[in-house]
């Protein structure tokens, strides 16, 4: 025990460590930092003196641990409204937590765009003004096989833009079974109304036929619209019209577009891995549809954005529309989106995107992660077990799809599951868990490796 105590670094050793000096902001007084270091050393001494303490640690190990704790304290001191949380719910695209986590490459590209001047609207070759709408078009077209593409600030904006540009004061035919409501009570029918398009409903909630569309077409029809029901699923006695049939019908009427809103925007073939039935954006485009819209921050795994892809003549009209300026995105979104889409040019890199990686995690991987965490769990008041359960994709995608997982099932002898969850939320770095049958569940699917230590350290204090 005394050998371990001697391994604790002195206060001045911690204060002079370059790793600590690098993270301490100028506005925090030296006396405050010294006090925090003293508190951390005192806490470690108390832990070492506990009979249950068996860990062997060097001075360097303790230094790393103290600096990590100091980093958390500094983050708390610099508290802001938008803050980091640990998502231990297993919901990969948790809308309340900001949906997709970005890749390292996307983050680095965003940082470079933020730190420096860019060619956002400057053509380097000609030395003249350029257009931000052209920056990602070639890349998107290459990955998806489309003729053109434009990026706006989210998918609701993309839907509104298409309807406003091509169906103002005209008719849009859509199946009743596809008049979905997305997050925050935003409805496709309401977006249509705001755009000035006239909604023409056909079919029933569970069944629509090609003849329903055909009968509804008039001289004032502008669009045959199809909405992929990515946030709910109707099962049983159902029928919907495939996009290919709508394309064939539209070809017999020169003035009609076929437009499909895909919502989730899958670039990775999750179906091939036995996960869900989400169509690939490239597959829908190859059906001959004129335009498709989808999100950037759902299954694509990028920043919040709405992407419109399809026939060049229609994309060019959108670029010239006045709303293009209203709905445009900034350089940071473009940077994050570019790095994310580039990953899909390589199958290995695509699987490394956080969203794709987390959805594809196997039960064996997740069980291994939990076993590693449990080995370090040492709390007298907490009872725990490893149980089988299911994760969710989230973000209104892949309804009904359950991802097999293992969870750490926790209960505290003195407090309820709700109180325990509240304590976890109130940590300097909030930890958000699921509650089930009066137990707190930690699903490792959405927990980063460096977050495991934070969770265990928090639980071991109780």
mmCIF file of C-alpha atoms in Angstrom, residues 203-406:
data_model
loop_
_atom_site.group_PDB
_atom_site.id
_atom_site.type_symbol
_atom_site.label_atom_id
_atom_site.label_comp_id
_atom_site.label_asym_id
_atom_site.label_seq_id
_atom_site.Cartn_x
_atom_site.Cartn_y
_atom_site.Cartn_z
ATOM 1 C CA UNK A 203 -55.457 5.424 -52.201
ATOM 2 C CA UNK A 204 -56.027 4.452 -48.586
ATOM 3 C CA UNK A 205 -53.812 4.371 -45.513
ATOM 4 C CA UNK A 206 -52.688 0.812 -46.191
ATOM 5 C CA UNK A 207 -53.152 0.402 -49.959
ATOM 6 C CA UNK A 208 -52.398 2.434 -53.083
ATOM 7 C CA UNK A 209 -52.410 1.246 -56.711
ATOM 8 C CA UNK A 210 -50.932 2.709 -59.884
ATOM 9 C CA UNK A 211 -54.443 3.244 -61.199
ATOM 10 C CA UNK A 212 -55.118 5.586 -58.251
ATOM 11 C CA UNK A 213 -52.297 7.846 -59.418
ATOM 12 C CA UNK A 214 -53.385 7.596 -63.055
ATOM 13 C CA UNK A 215 -56.966 8.630 -62.299
ATOM 14 C CA UNK A 216 -55.823 11.625 -60.247
ATOM 15 C CA UNK A 217 -53.616 13.171 -62.971
ATOM 16 C CA UNK A 218 -54.892 16.422 -64.501
ATOM 17 C CA UNK A 219 -53.382 19.188 -66.614
ATOM 18 C CA UNK A 220 -52.418 20.936 -63.373
ATOM 19 C CA UNK A 221 -50.477 17.961 -61.963
ATOM 20 C CA UNK A 222 -46.800 18.816 -61.463
ATOM 21 C CA UNK A 223 -45.391 15.981 -59.335
ATOM 22 C CA UNK A 224 -46.004 12.365 -58.486
ATOM 23 C CA UNK A 225 -44.498 12.273 -55.005
ATOM 24 C CA UNK A 226 -43.413 9.242 -53.044
ATOM 25 C CA UNK A 227 -42.348 9.449 -49.394
ATOM 26 C CA UNK A 228 -40.321 6.602 -47.948
ATOM 27 C CA UNK A 229 -41.962 5.716 -44.625
ATOM 28 C CA UNK A 230 -38.688 5.588 -42.729
ATOM 29 C CA UNK A 231 -40.123 6.521 -39.320
ATOM 30 C CA UNK A 232 -42.981 4.013 -39.131
ATOM 31 C CA UNK A 233 -44.026 0.709 -40.659
ATOM 32 C CA UNK A 234 -47.411 -0.586 -41.781
ATOM 33 C CA UNK A 235 -47.639 -4.377 -41.800
ATOM 34 C CA UNK A 236 -50.350 -6.773 -42.870
ATOM 35 C CA UNK A 237 -52.770 -6.072 -45.727
ATOM 36 C CA UNK A 238 -50.705 -3.421 -47.533
ATOM 37 C CA UNK A 239 -49.660 -2.330 -50.995
ATOM 38 C CA UNK A 240 -47.646 0.604 -52.320
ATOM 39 C CA UNK A 241 -46.597 1.550 -55.829
ATOM 40 C CA UNK A 242 -42.891 1.033 -56.663
ATOM 41 C CA UNK A 243 -40.973 4.063 -57.921
ATOM 42 C CA UNK A 244 -40.335 2.384 -61.278
ATOM 43 C CA UNK A 245 -44.079 2.258 -61.983
ATOM 44 C CA UNK A 246 -44.484 5.944 -61.164
ATOM 45 C CA UNK A 247 -41.599 6.753 -63.525
ATOM 46 C CA UNK A 248 -43.280 4.835 -66.367
ATOM 47 C CA UNK A 249 -46.570 6.619 -65.700
ATOM 48 C CA UNK A 250 -44.913 10.060 -65.627
ATOM 49 C CA UNK A 251 -43.173 9.441 -68.957
ATOM 50 C CA UNK A 252 -46.552 9.405 -70.666
ATOM 51 C CA UNK A 253 -47.135 12.970 -69.423
ATOM 52 C CA UNK A 254 -44.446 15.474 -70.434
ATOM 53 C CA UNK A 255 -45.203 17.948 -67.660
ATOM 54 C CA UNK A 256 -44.943 15.602 -64.635
ATOM 55 C CA UNK A 257 -41.947 14.947 -62.372
ATOM 56 C CA UNK A 258 -41.426 11.920 -60.142
ATOM 57 C CA UNK A 259 -39.957 12.951 -56.815
ATOM 58 C CA UNK A 260 -39.135 10.695 -53.860
ATOM 59 C CA UNK A 261 -38.294 11.845 -50.360
ATOM 60 C CA UNK A 262 -36.106 9.153 -48.805
ATOM 61 C CA UNK A 263 -35.638 10.836 -45.440
ATOM 62 C CA UNK A 264 -32.866 8.687 -43.981
ATOM 63 C CA UNK A 265 -30.482 8.647 -46.940
ATOM 64 C CA UNK A 266 -28.639 5.311 -46.795
ATOM 65 C CA UNK A 267 -25.366 5.109 -48.727
ATOM 66 C CA UNK A 268 -24.247 1.902 -47.001
ATOM 67 C CA UNK A 269 -26.020 -1.404 -47.888
ATOM 68 C CA UNK A 270 -27.318 -2.298 -44.433
ATOM 69 C CA UNK A 271 -29.733 -4.780 -46.015
ATOM 70 C CA UNK A 272 -26.762 -6.884 -47.157
ATOM 71 C CA UNK A 273 -25.744 -7.149 -43.493
ATOM 72 C CA UNK A 274 -29.259 -8.313 -42.604
ATOM 73 C CA UNK A 275 -30.198 -4.989 -41.009
ATOM 74 C CA UNK A 276 -33.502 -3.436 -42.082
ATOM 75 C CA UNK A 277 -34.868 -2.822 -45.566
ATOM 76 C CA UNK A 278 -33.658 0.736 -46.135
ATOM 77 C CA UNK A 279 -33.216 1.431 -49.872
ATOM 78 C CA UNK A 280 -29.930 2.865 -51.096
ATOM 79 C CA UNK A 281 -30.164 6.377 -52.511
ATOM 80 C CA UNK A 282 -28.229 5.188 -55.577
ATOM 81 C CA UNK A 283 -30.791 2.428 -56.212
ATOM 82 C CA UNK A 284 -33.696 4.860 -56.130
ATOM 83 C CA UNK A 285 -31.897 7.226 -58.507
ATOM 84 C CA UNK A 286 -31.214 4.358 -60.921
ATOM 85 C CA UNK A 287 -34.975 3.716 -61.138
ATOM 86 C CA UNK A 288 -35.280 6.867 -63.266
ATOM 87 C CA UNK A 289 -36.776 9.178 -60.632
ATOM 88 C CA UNK A 290 -36.290 12.876 -61.408
ATOM 89 C CA UNK A 291 -35.379 14.036 -57.904
ATOM 90 C CA UNK A 292 -34.692 12.523 -54.489
ATOM 91 C CA UNK A 293 -34.180 14.243 -51.134
ATOM 92 C CA UNK A 294 -32.603 12.886 -47.958
ATOM 93 C CA UNK A 295 -30.894 13.882 -44.706
ATOM 94 C CA UNK A 296 -27.176 14.301 -44.151
ATOM 95 C CA UNK A 297 -27.192 13.493 -40.421
ATOM 96 C CA UNK A 298 -29.088 10.214 -40.368
ATOM 97 C CA UNK A 299 -27.884 6.995 -42.013
ATOM 98 C CA UNK A 300 -25.440 8.957 -44.156
ATOM 99 C CA UNK A 301 -23.587 9.803 -40.938
ATOM 100 C CA UNK A 302 -22.709 13.451 -41.590
ATOM 101 C CA UNK A 303 -23.708 16.898 -40.305
ATOM 102 C CA UNK A 304 -27.259 18.244 -40.466
ATOM 103 C CA UNK A 305 -28.097 18.911 -44.113
ATOM 104 C CA UNK A 306 -30.673 18.173 -46.779
ATOM 105 C CA UNK A 307 -29.411 16.801 -50.078
ATOM 106 C CA UNK A 308 -31.332 17.010 -53.333
ATOM 107 C CA UNK A 309 -30.024 14.787 -56.137
ATOM 108 C CA UNK A 310 -31.329 13.890 -59.564
ATOM 109 C CA UNK A 311 -31.647 15.164 -63.128
ATOM 110 C CA UNK A 312 -29.290 18.011 -63.994
ATOM 111 C CA UNK A 313 -31.931 20.220 -65.603
ATOM 112 C CA UNK A 314 -33.956 20.293 -62.390
ATOM 113 C CA UNK A 315 -30.943 20.773 -60.100
ATOM 114 C CA UNK A 316 -29.796 23.700 -62.265
ATOM 115 C CA UNK A 317 -33.218 25.326 -61.831
ATOM 116 C CA UNK A 318 -32.923 24.953 -58.067
ATOM 117 C CA UNK A 319 -29.488 26.582 -58.067
ATOM 118 C CA UNK A 320 -30.938 29.655 -59.767
ATOM 119 C CA UNK A 321 -34.000 29.853 -57.506
ATOM 120 C CA UNK A 322 -34.129 32.647 -54.896
ATOM 121 C CA UNK A 323 -34.614 30.077 -52.140
ATOM 122 C CA UNK A 324 -31.185 28.620 -52.876
ATOM 123 C CA UNK A 325 -29.664 31.529 -50.970
ATOM 124 C CA UNK A 326 -32.187 31.317 -48.144
ATOM 125 C CA UNK A 327 -31.600 27.584 -47.589
ATOM 126 C CA UNK A 328 -27.869 27.351 -48.309
ATOM 127 C CA UNK A 329 -25.408 25.841 -45.818
ATOM 128 C CA UNK A 330 -22.188 27.299 -44.447
ATOM 129 C CA UNK A 331 -18.585 26.223 -44.997
ATOM 130 C CA UNK A 332 -18.487 24.068 -41.852
ATOM 131 C CA UNK A 333 -21.433 21.932 -42.965
ATOM 132 C CA UNK A 334 -19.949 21.580 -46.437
ATOM 133 C CA UNK A 335 -16.604 20.531 -44.961
ATOM 134 C CA UNK A 336 -18.135 17.882 -42.699
ATOM 135 C CA UNK A 337 -20.368 16.590 -45.465
ATOM 136 C CA UNK A 338 -17.534 16.384 -47.984
ATOM 137 C CA UNK A 339 -15.342 14.284 -45.685
ATOM 138 C CA UNK A 340 -18.290 12.018 -44.835
ATOM 139 C CA UNK A 341 -19.304 11.385 -48.447
ATOM 140 C CA UNK A 342 -15.673 10.824 -49.481
ATOM 141 C CA UNK A 343 -15.554 7.888 -47.056
ATOM 142 C CA UNK A 344 -18.138 6.090 -49.209
ATOM 143 C CA UNK A 345 -15.652 5.936 -52.060
ATOM 144 C CA UNK A 346 -13.895 3.203 -50.094
ATOM 145 C CA UNK A 347 -15.773 0.285 -48.475
ATOM 146 C CA UNK A 348 -13.316 -0.004 -45.588
ATOM 147 C CA UNK A 349 -13.540 3.712 -44.753
ATOM 148 C CA UNK A 350 -17.336 3.657 -45.063
ATOM 149 C CA UNK A 351 -17.523 0.956 -42.358
ATOM 150 C CA UNK A 352 -15.381 3.161 -40.101
ATOM 151 C CA UNK A 353 -17.884 6.030 -40.090
ATOM 152 C CA UNK A 354 -19.260 6.182 -36.516
ATOM 153 C CA UNK A 355 -22.892 5.657 -37.546
ATOM 154 C CA UNK A 356 -22.133 2.721 -39.835
ATOM 155 C CA UNK A 357 -19.649 1.212 -37.354
ATOM 156 C CA UNK A 358 -22.071 1.413 -34.422
ATOM 157 C CA UNK A 359 -25.011 -0.042 -36.351
ATOM 158 C CA UNK A 360 -22.844 -2.956 -37.545
ATOM 159 C CA UNK A 361 -21.357 -3.820 -34.123
ATOM 160 C CA UNK A 362 -21.883 -7.503 -33.339
ATOM 161 C CA UNK A 363 -23.125 -9.080 -30.117
ATOM 162 C CA UNK A 364 -19.663 -10.567 -29.563
ATOM 163 C CA UNK A 365 -17.999 -7.153 -29.804
ATOM 164 C CA UNK A 366 -20.503 -5.588 -27.425
ATOM 165 C CA UNK A 367 -20.199 -8.418 -24.904
ATOM 166 C CA UNK A 368 -16.423 -7.988 -24.954
ATOM 167 C CA UNK A 369 -16.781 -4.260 -24.277
ATOM 168 C CA UNK A 370 -19.048 -4.885 -21.292
ATOM 169 C CA UNK A 371 -16.783 -7.553 -19.823
ATOM 170 C CA UNK A 372 -13.896 -5.100 -20.011
ATOM 171 C CA UNK A 373 -15.970 -2.508 -18.141
ATOM 172 C CA UNK A 374 -17.182 -4.961 -15.495
ATOM 173 C CA UNK A 375 -13.605 -5.964 -14.656
ATOM 174 C CA UNK A 376 -13.062 -2.401 -13.409
ATOM 175 C CA UNK A 377 -16.407 -2.012 -11.649
ATOM 176 C CA UNK A 378 -15.939 -1.882 -7.868
ATOM 177 C CA UNK A 379 -18.892 -0.367 -6.029
ATOM 178 C CA UNK A 380 -20.311 -1.721 -2.782
ATOM 179 C CA UNK A 381 -23.773 -0.260 -3.332
ATOM 180 C CA UNK A 382 -24.400 -1.229 -6.944
ATOM 181 C CA UNK A 383 -25.686 -4.611 -8.085
ATOM 182 C CA UNK A 384 -25.065 -5.415 -11.734
ATOM 183 C CA UNK A 385 -25.383 -8.115 -14.352
ATOM 184 C CA UNK A 386 -24.825 -8.459 -18.082
ATOM 185 C CA UNK A 387 -28.045 -9.179 -19.982
ATOM 186 C CA UNK A 388 -29.142 -9.615 -23.592
ATOM 187 C CA UNK A 389 -31.237 -6.783 -25.022
ATOM 188 C CA UNK A 390 -31.809 -4.729 -28.182
ATOM 189 C CA UNK A 391 -30.461 -1.396 -29.435
ATOM 190 C CA UNK A 392 -32.320 0.922 -31.799
ATOM 191 C CA UNK A 393 -31.065 2.783 -34.862
ATOM 192 C CA UNK A 394 -33.117 5.880 -33.939
ATOM 193 C CA UNK A 395 -33.577 9.212 -35.680
ATOM 194 C CA UNK A 396 -36.817 8.017 -37.237
ATOM 195 C CA UNK A 397 -34.976 5.405 -39.308
ATOM 196 C CA UNK A 398 -35.454 1.664 -39.752
ATOM 197 C CA UNK A 399 -38.730 1.364 -37.784
ATOM 198 C CA UNK A 400 -39.132 -2.010 -36.149
ATOM 199 C CA UNK A 401 -35.469 -2.932 -36.591
ATOM 200 C CA UNK A 402 -33.896 -4.237 -33.389
ATOM 201 C CA UNK A 403 -30.138 -4.594 -33.114
ATOM 202 C CA UNK A 404 -29.162 -7.472 -30.777
ATOM 203 C CA UNK A 405 -26.935 -6.213 -27.979
ATOM 204 C CA UNK A 406 -25.755 -6.815 -24.431
#
